[in-house]
Amino acid sequence: MAKMTMEIWKYILVLIIVNSVATERIKDMIYMPLEGVAACFRRHNGTHQFGCSSSRSGSVGVVHLIEGDGDITWIERNATAGPYTVVLPFDMFTRNTLIRLRNTNNINGVLLTRNISLERPSSYSPEDTCPNRYSGYKKCNKMKPWNPFGSALLLEDWSFPMFYTENQTVLEAIKSCFQRHNAHDLETQYQRSLCAIEMKSFMYAAVNSESCIKRTDFNLNFNPTQFCDPLGDRNIHWPLAPLNEDSNSIIMVTARLDASSLFDGISPGAGNVVTGLVTLIATAYYLNHLNATVDKTNVVFSLLNGEAFDYIGSSRMVYDLKHNNFNALGGINLNIDHIKSVIEFGQLGRGKIFLHSNGEDDIINRLQNALKVSNNSVLHDSVPPTSVQSFLEANPNLTTVVISNHGLQFKNQYYNGILDDVESLGFNRNDTSTLASDLANIALQVANELYQMVTGEQDPQLAYPSLSDVKDLISEMLYCYLESAKCTLFRESSAPNVKLINHVLPLYVGVHRAPNLATSLTGQLLAYLTGEKLFEMNETMCHENRLAWMGGANFSGLCINSTVNYSAAVSPAFIIDGYDMKSGVYSTWTESIWQTLSVRMFLKPSAATERFSMILGSLIAGISFVLVWFINNRADVLFNSRLKATVHFTTAQAAAYGTFSSYDRVTSVVSLIKD
Amino acid sequence: MTVMDFFGCAFLAFGPPLAMFTFTIAAEPIRIIILIASAFFWLISLLLSSILWYAVVPLQENLAFGLVFSVLFQESFRYLLYWVLRKAERGLEKVTTTHVADSRHIFAYVCGLGFGFMSGAFALVNVLADAVGPGTMGLLQGTEYFFIISAATTLCFILLHTFWGVIFFSALDKKNWGHIIWVVGTHLFVSCMTLLNRYQAYAASLLSAYIVLVITTVLAFKIAGGWIQTSILHFQRN
């Protein structure tokens, strides 16, 4: 009731009647929350911390719109009302700019904005020039690094919070607020109330993975405080045929499942991940239809997760294989020696294909012929920074082939950046002739070669699925991953009536505690495309037999018997007892815990206004104390009436005429009363 | 940094009433009891206003409606408080050494201050809570002096309630209908003037409120037996 009365009093009472329809609090009139922003957050490895964090209560900075170099110089030299929050356009978001801003020590936040009407920058990759530089088998050539566009923004500890938005209304609001309050009379800015932005993205973890895990003391608390979580998720595996109990000869076909970026919730990884991923699924789909009779050689398709962070998925898989612990495939222990060769789908795209090979094997030549790769596009002893690095580290004699669209340097200008999206890939759903067609061709040829290697026979020319069917499948998959997860294929492969989100799936691996949606959907899709369809089963029978119940072609439900399985993709560093986090053998990436990620804009009062209210308040309070004391002391004189002249009066008078004799006092009192 | 705003506004609005409390009320226990009783009466009036507001759904959007009825409720409860106090006078005589019947003005003053304290607290606490944050008014609407204006208006209302109390009680004693009409009328007038705040006419509402305050103060001073000439004479003598 008290709350309600207070609510209502707002309508009634004078002061609060500033707004006629005051369903809002004063707070809502002061602050304008900025919606649709993505935060930069903090990650750790064994030795360092990376990313951004605000102060615990939020970092407040005066808005300054950066449009050119001159604005940064102004902040460096002439700014008076700091600390500032700078609003950067995308083409200014470079390492150089950020370092300059950091060096001013006058920055409390960076809001990266993208005006979608403007052209995107020619390159933006926050990844290192040598991705996963300190891990893997083959070191990167520093003179000719894999990722020439890399700015290594991801590998920096920023002292201020950063947010990204492409919400144009937010951008307009900030601009108009800046123009109205901040932009004029820059020299005397500090005298005015200014438009400011508060960023809240406080990160609980600090220093490095080791110390933040140590701080989570499970022994002392029943409900321990978490500070950070290891990165990780699940790998997805599908064997072409059930494995043999004893000896196996395996051709691994892998692709990575995760991308990364500087901002939470946006890691499209289009050219980096999705192209290879969908090609692998299409290959598996086609090979499954070829109905190969497996004899000695088997094929295992694996989608590896967390590869952007020092090969979490592949290193864990190799670790399990080495320790005879890998039994995701039908409960049979697979060993690293069983693996004969690894074919990886790297970054793919339109046009020319390159093969990065290691070792000498027939498989390389066969793939070269099948994919019609010219001799100078076959790079021997070349190992791009992908999953094969982990396999080669365990067994340097392994034959590996990475099929990619790049030679010694990436063609993708947005590797692990937020711009590595559908637009940069140039994908158009209705046009299956270019990208989808090229990827379908790769998938088909690789599947045919695999068929020959498994059976030793020529591949049968299938009527279904034909090349154009695979094309359509790839086109549909690209749509699912690049444009919206609310698509036909994901609906068909999810349980009926599951709500799918209507935006691009973030492919960031995330923390192992929270299952990744992209992984689940991908695993289901692979199961749906390669599994056996049991039309005669209904939902209860399907669940009783521990099979997967999916939407099916008309979304009404279909039982799928599939051998797709998952294995943990958490770095061995977190399962080995007493692992030295600084040794650099395994990935040690962790992600900090946070509570809120929010940005709001408001008017920051000038120091003058604050001083004025403080001085006015203190002055009035002080004067009133003196005045009331005075009036109260002289109440007898001021209120010249009988009823006041009682006890109060005499004591006050006694004090006032303290020097008189007692007789005098009495007479004076009496005379005053008579008045 | 707006902690300064918070304290500035708190001092401005509650400094003078606090001074009055310290020097005039805190001296005697009976006055504290009556202060709390009157604050409680004001709360009940607020409760009734809110029930009314809650019940009459179509007029919830209409501020003036709630405002007028709230004022009427407050004034009715001021009368109720008067009535209760008069009934209780004899009983109060037994628990205190003060002659209650002789110090009616003091009790009227205490009752008024109790009303003022409570209404001031309800008016400003919400605003003060939001004044602590890093921002100030003015981005979407209002002015950056919003908090100071709020505090000044609150102060004005606390003082007005105090003097209205003095005038109202003595007017009821003497059946002086003119004074009663003055109290209810100015209460309505000042409250309605604050409706102008939504058009950002802060000067109009604040100025009219303080003009009414000055007149009411003089009136209350006279009713309480204040006599300016003797006072000045007295000070000159010192």
mmCIF file of N, CA and C in Angstrom, chain A residues 40-45 47-55 93 95 98-103 105 107 110 126 151-162 201-209 262 589-590 592:
data_model
loop_
_atom_site.group_PDB
_atom_site.id
_atom_site.type_symbol
_atom_site.label_atom_id
_atom_site.label_comp_id
_atom_site.label_asym_id
_atom_site.label_seq_id
_atom_site.Cartn_x
_atom_site.Cartn_y
_atom_site.Cartn_z
ATOM 1 N N CYS A 40 32.033 -4.804 -25.533
ATOM 2 C CA CYS A 40 33.329 -5.480 -25.524
ATOM 3 C C CYS A 40 33.519 -6.001 -24.110
ATOM 4 N N PHE A 41 33.926 -7.237 -23.973
ATOM 5 C CA PHE A 41 34.070 -7.809 -22.633
ATOM 6 C C PHE A 41 35.479 -8.340 -22.436
ATOM 7 N N ARG A 42 35.725 -8.902 -21.269
ATOM 8 C CA ARG A 42 37.096 -9.282 -20.921
ATOM 9 C C ARG A 42 37.302 -10.785 -21.024
ATOM 10 N N ARG A 43 38.459 -11.138 -21.580
ATOM 11 C CA ARG A 43 38.877 -12.535 -21.632
ATOM 12 C C ARG A 43 40.279 -12.631 -21.065
ATOM 13 N N HIS A 44 40.607 -13.839 -20.608
ATOM 14 C CA HIS A 44 41.947 -14.057 -20.070
ATOM 15 C C HIS A 44 42.571 -15.260 -20.727
ATOM 16 N N ASN A 45 43.902 -15.236 -20.816
ATOM 17 C CA ASN A 45 44.585 -16.502 -21.042
ATOM 18 C C ASN A 45 45.483 -16.736 -19.850
ATOM 19 N N THR A 47 48.306 -15.891 -19.081
ATOM 20 C CA THR A 47 49.244 -14.868 -18.622
ATOM 21 C C THR A 47 48.692 -13.454 -18.627
ATOM 22 N N HIS A 48 47.654 -13.195 -19.398
ATOM 23 C CA HIS A 48 47.220 -11.803 -19.561
ATOM 24 C C HIS A 48 45.712 -11.657 -19.486
ATOM 25 N N GLN A 49 45.291 -10.400 -19.472
ATOM 26 C CA GLN A 49 43.880 -10.123 -19.649
ATOM 27 C C GLN A 49 43.683 -9.301 -20.920
ATOM 28 N N PHE A 50 42.558 -9.533 -21.578
ATOM 29 C CA PHE A 50 42.274 -8.875 -22.845
ATOM 30 C C PHE A 50 40.855 -8.330 -22.820
ATOM 31 N N GLY A 51 40.619 -7.310 -23.618
ATOM 32 C CA GLY A 51 39.262 -6.793 -23.740
ATOM 33 C C GLY A 51 39.040 -5.550 -22.905
ATOM 34 N N CYS A 52 37.796 -5.337 -22.524
ATOM 35 C CA CYS A 52 37.454 -4.078 -21.868
ATOM 36 C C CYS A 52 36.615 -4.317 -20.630
ATOM 37 N N SER A 53 36.619 -3.319 -19.769
ATOM 38 C CA SER A 53 35.771 -3.320 -18.591
ATOM 39 C C SER A 53 35.519 -1.878 -18.184
ATOM 40 N N SER A 54 34.333 -1.613 -17.683
ATOM 41 C CA SER A 54 34.075 -0.285 -17.142
ATOM 42 C C SER A 54 34.446 -0.301 -15.668
ATOM 43 N N SER A 55 34.325 0.826 -15.006
ATOM 44 C CA SER A 55 34.522 0.804 -13.564
ATOM 45 C C SER A 55 33.282 0.167 -12.946
ATOM 46 N N PHE A 93 37.981 3.392 -36.508
ATOM 47 C CA PHE A 93 38.224 2.389 -35.464
ATOM 48 C C PHE A 93 39.462 1.569 -35.813
ATOM 49 N N ARG A 95 43.696 0.620 -34.724
ATOM 50 C CA ARG A 95 44.592 0.470 -33.593
ATOM 51 C C ARG A 95 45.238 1.798 -33.232
ATOM 52 N N LEU A 98 42.875 4.139 -31.387
ATOM 53 C CA LEU A 98 42.583 3.692 -30.023
ATOM 54 C C LEU A 98 43.785 3.890 -29.104
ATOM 55 N N ILE A 99 44.961 3.643 -29.636
ATOM 56 C CA ILE A 99 46.155 3.833 -28.808
ATOM 57 C C ILE A 99 46.308 5.310 -28.470
ATOM 58 N N ARG A 100 46.066 6.162 -29.462
ATOM 59 C CA ARG A 100 46.172 7.603 -29.202
ATOM 60 C C ARG A 100 45.173 8.031 -28.136
ATOM 61 N N LEU A 101 43.962 7.502 -28.255
ATOM 62 C CA LEU A 101 42.930 7.857 -27.273
ATOM 63 C C LEU A 101 43.314 7.365 -25.886
ATOM 64 N N ARG A 102 43.854 6.152 -25.855
ATOM 65 C CA ARG A 102 44.229 5.599 -24.556
ATOM 66 C C ARG A 102 45.334 6.435 -23.906
ATOM 67 N N ASN A 103 46.236 6.908 -24.738
ATOM 68 C CA ASN A 103 47.364 7.663 -24.198
ATOM 69 C C ASN A 103 46.968 9.030 -23.644
ATOM 70 N N ASN A 105 44.690 9.433 -21.566
ATOM 71 C CA ASN A 105 44.216 9.189 -20.189
ATOM 72 C C ASN A 105 43.003 10.019 -19.842
ATOM 73 N N ILE A 107 39.932 9.362 -21.441
ATOM 74 C CA ILE A 107 38.837 8.671 -22.134
ATOM 75 C C ILE A 107 38.172 7.701 -21.171
ATOM 76 N N VAL A 110 34.461 4.209 -25.333
ATOM 77 C CA VAL A 110 34.439 4.353 -26.784
ATOM 78 C C VAL A 110 33.157 3.706 -27.283
ATOM 79 N N PRO A 126 40.086 -7.578 -36.061
ATOM 80 C CA PRO A 126 40.679 -7.329 -34.738
ATOM 81 C C PRO A 126 41.611 -8.448 -34.298
ATOM 82 N N SER A 151 44.690 -6.315 -36.804
ATOM 83 C CA SER A 151 45.138 -5.184 -35.995
ATOM 84 C C SER A 151 45.379 -5.595 -34.549
ATOM 85 N N ALA A 152 45.082 -6.837 -34.230
ATOM 86 C CA ALA A 152 45.304 -7.384 -32.885
ATOM 87 C C ALA A 152 44.580 -6.599 -31.794
ATOM 88 N N LEU A 153 43.450 -5.988 -32.138
ATOM 89 C CA LEU A 153 42.676 -5.278 -31.114
ATOM 90 C C LEU A 153 42.133 -6.248 -30.067
ATOM 91 N N LEU A 154 41.937 -7.488 -30.502
ATOM 92 C CA LEU A 154 41.422 -8.506 -29.578
ATOM 93 C C LEU A 154 42.449 -8.867 -28.517
ATOM 94 N N LEU A 155 43.683 -8.627 -28.815
ATOM 95 C CA LEU A 155 44.747 -9.063 -27.921
ATOM 96 C C LEU A 155 45.318 -7.884 -27.152
ATOM 97 N N GLU A 156 44.446 -7.019 -26.726
ATOM 98 C CA GLU A 156 44.895 -5.824 -26.026
ATOM 99 C C GLU A 156 43.998 -5.649 -24.814
ATOM 100 N N ASP A 157 44.580 -5.149 -23.742
ATOM 101 C CA ASP A 157 43.770 -4.860 -22.564
ATOM 102 C C ASP A 157 43.431 -3.376 -22.593
ATOM 103 N N TRP A 158 42.168 -3.072 -22.850
ATOM 104 C CA TRP A 158 41.776 -1.664 -22.961
ATOM 105 C C TRP A 158 41.351 -1.149 -21.601
ATOM 106 N N SER A 159 41.761 0.074 -21.320
ATOM 107 C CA SER A 159 41.475 0.621 -19.991
ATOM 108 C C SER A 159 40.102 1.272 -19.921
ATOM 109 N N PHE A 160 39.390 1.285 -21.026
ATOM 110 C CA PHE A 160 38.056 1.895 -21.025
ATOM 111 C C PHE A 160 37.055 0.916 -21.633
ATOM 112 N N PRO A 161 35.774 1.075 -21.303
ATOM 113 C CA PRO A 161 34.780 0.193 -21.917
ATOM 114 C C PRO A 161 34.543 0.568 -23.373
ATOM 115 N N MET A 162 34.140 -0.405 -24.156
ATOM 116 C CA MET A 162 33.809 -0.140 -25.564
ATOM 117 C C MET A 162 32.473 -0.796 -25.877
ATOM 118 N N SER A 201 29.840 -1.979 -17.921
ATOM 119 C CA SER A 201 30.239 -3.319 -18.370
ATOM 120 C C SER A 201 31.367 -3.778 -17.470
ATOM 121 N N PHE A 202 31.078 -3.793 -16.171
ATOM 122 C CA PHE A 202 32.134 -4.140 -15.232
ATOM 123 C C PHE A 202 32.413 -5.638 -15.281
ATOM 124 N N MET A 203 33.684 -5.970 -15.363
ATOM 125 C CA MET A 203 34.105 -7.368 -15.456
ATOM 126 C C MET A 203 34.684 -7.803 -14.112
ATOM 127 N N TYR A 204 34.179 -8.937 -13.634
ATOM 128 C CA TYR A 204 34.580 -9.372 -12.304
ATOM 129 C C TYR A 204 35.978 -9.997 -12.268
ATOM 130 N N ALA A 205 36.395 -10.569 -13.381
ATOM 131 C CA ALA A 205 37.690 -11.236 -13.387
ATOM 132 C C ALA A 205 38.808 -10.231 -13.657
ATOM 133 N N ALA A 206 40.003 -10.605 -13.244
ATOM 134 C CA ALA A 206 41.146 -9.739 -13.512
ATOM 135 C C ALA A 206 42.421 -10.559 -13.564
ATOM 136 N N VAL A 207 43.449 -9.949 -14.048
ATOM 137 C CA VAL A 207 44.826 -10.459 -14.131
ATOM 138 C C VAL A 207 44.964 -11.582 -15.165
ATOM 139 N N ASN A 208 44.682 -12.827 -14.817
ATOM 140 C CA ASN A 208 44.770 -13.907 -15.799
ATOM 141 C C ASN A 208 43.909 -15.086 -15.371
ATOM 142 N N SER A 209 43.850 -16.072 -16.230
ATOM 143 C CA SER A 209 42.958 -17.210 -15.964
ATOM 144 C C SER A 209 43.286 -17.880 -14.645
ATOM 145 N N LEU A 262 35.229 -8.750 -31.261
ATOM 146 C CA LEU A 262 35.478 -7.917 -30.088
ATOM 147 C C LEU A 262 34.204 -7.691 -29.284
ATOM 148 N N TRP A 589 42.097 -20.101 -22.285
ATOM 149 C CA TRP A 589 41.210 -18.938 -22.357
ATOM 150 C C TRP A 589 40.021 -19.060 -21.425
ATOM 151 N N THR A 590 39.765 -17.969 -20.734
ATOM 152 C CA THR A 590 38.563 -17.879 -19.899
ATOM 153 C C THR A 590 37.864 -16.564 -20.200
ATOM 154 N N SER A 592 35.418 -13.525 -18.518
ATOM 155 C CA SER A 592 35.009 -12.947 -17.237
ATOM 156 C C SER A 592 33.498 -12.999 -17.068
#
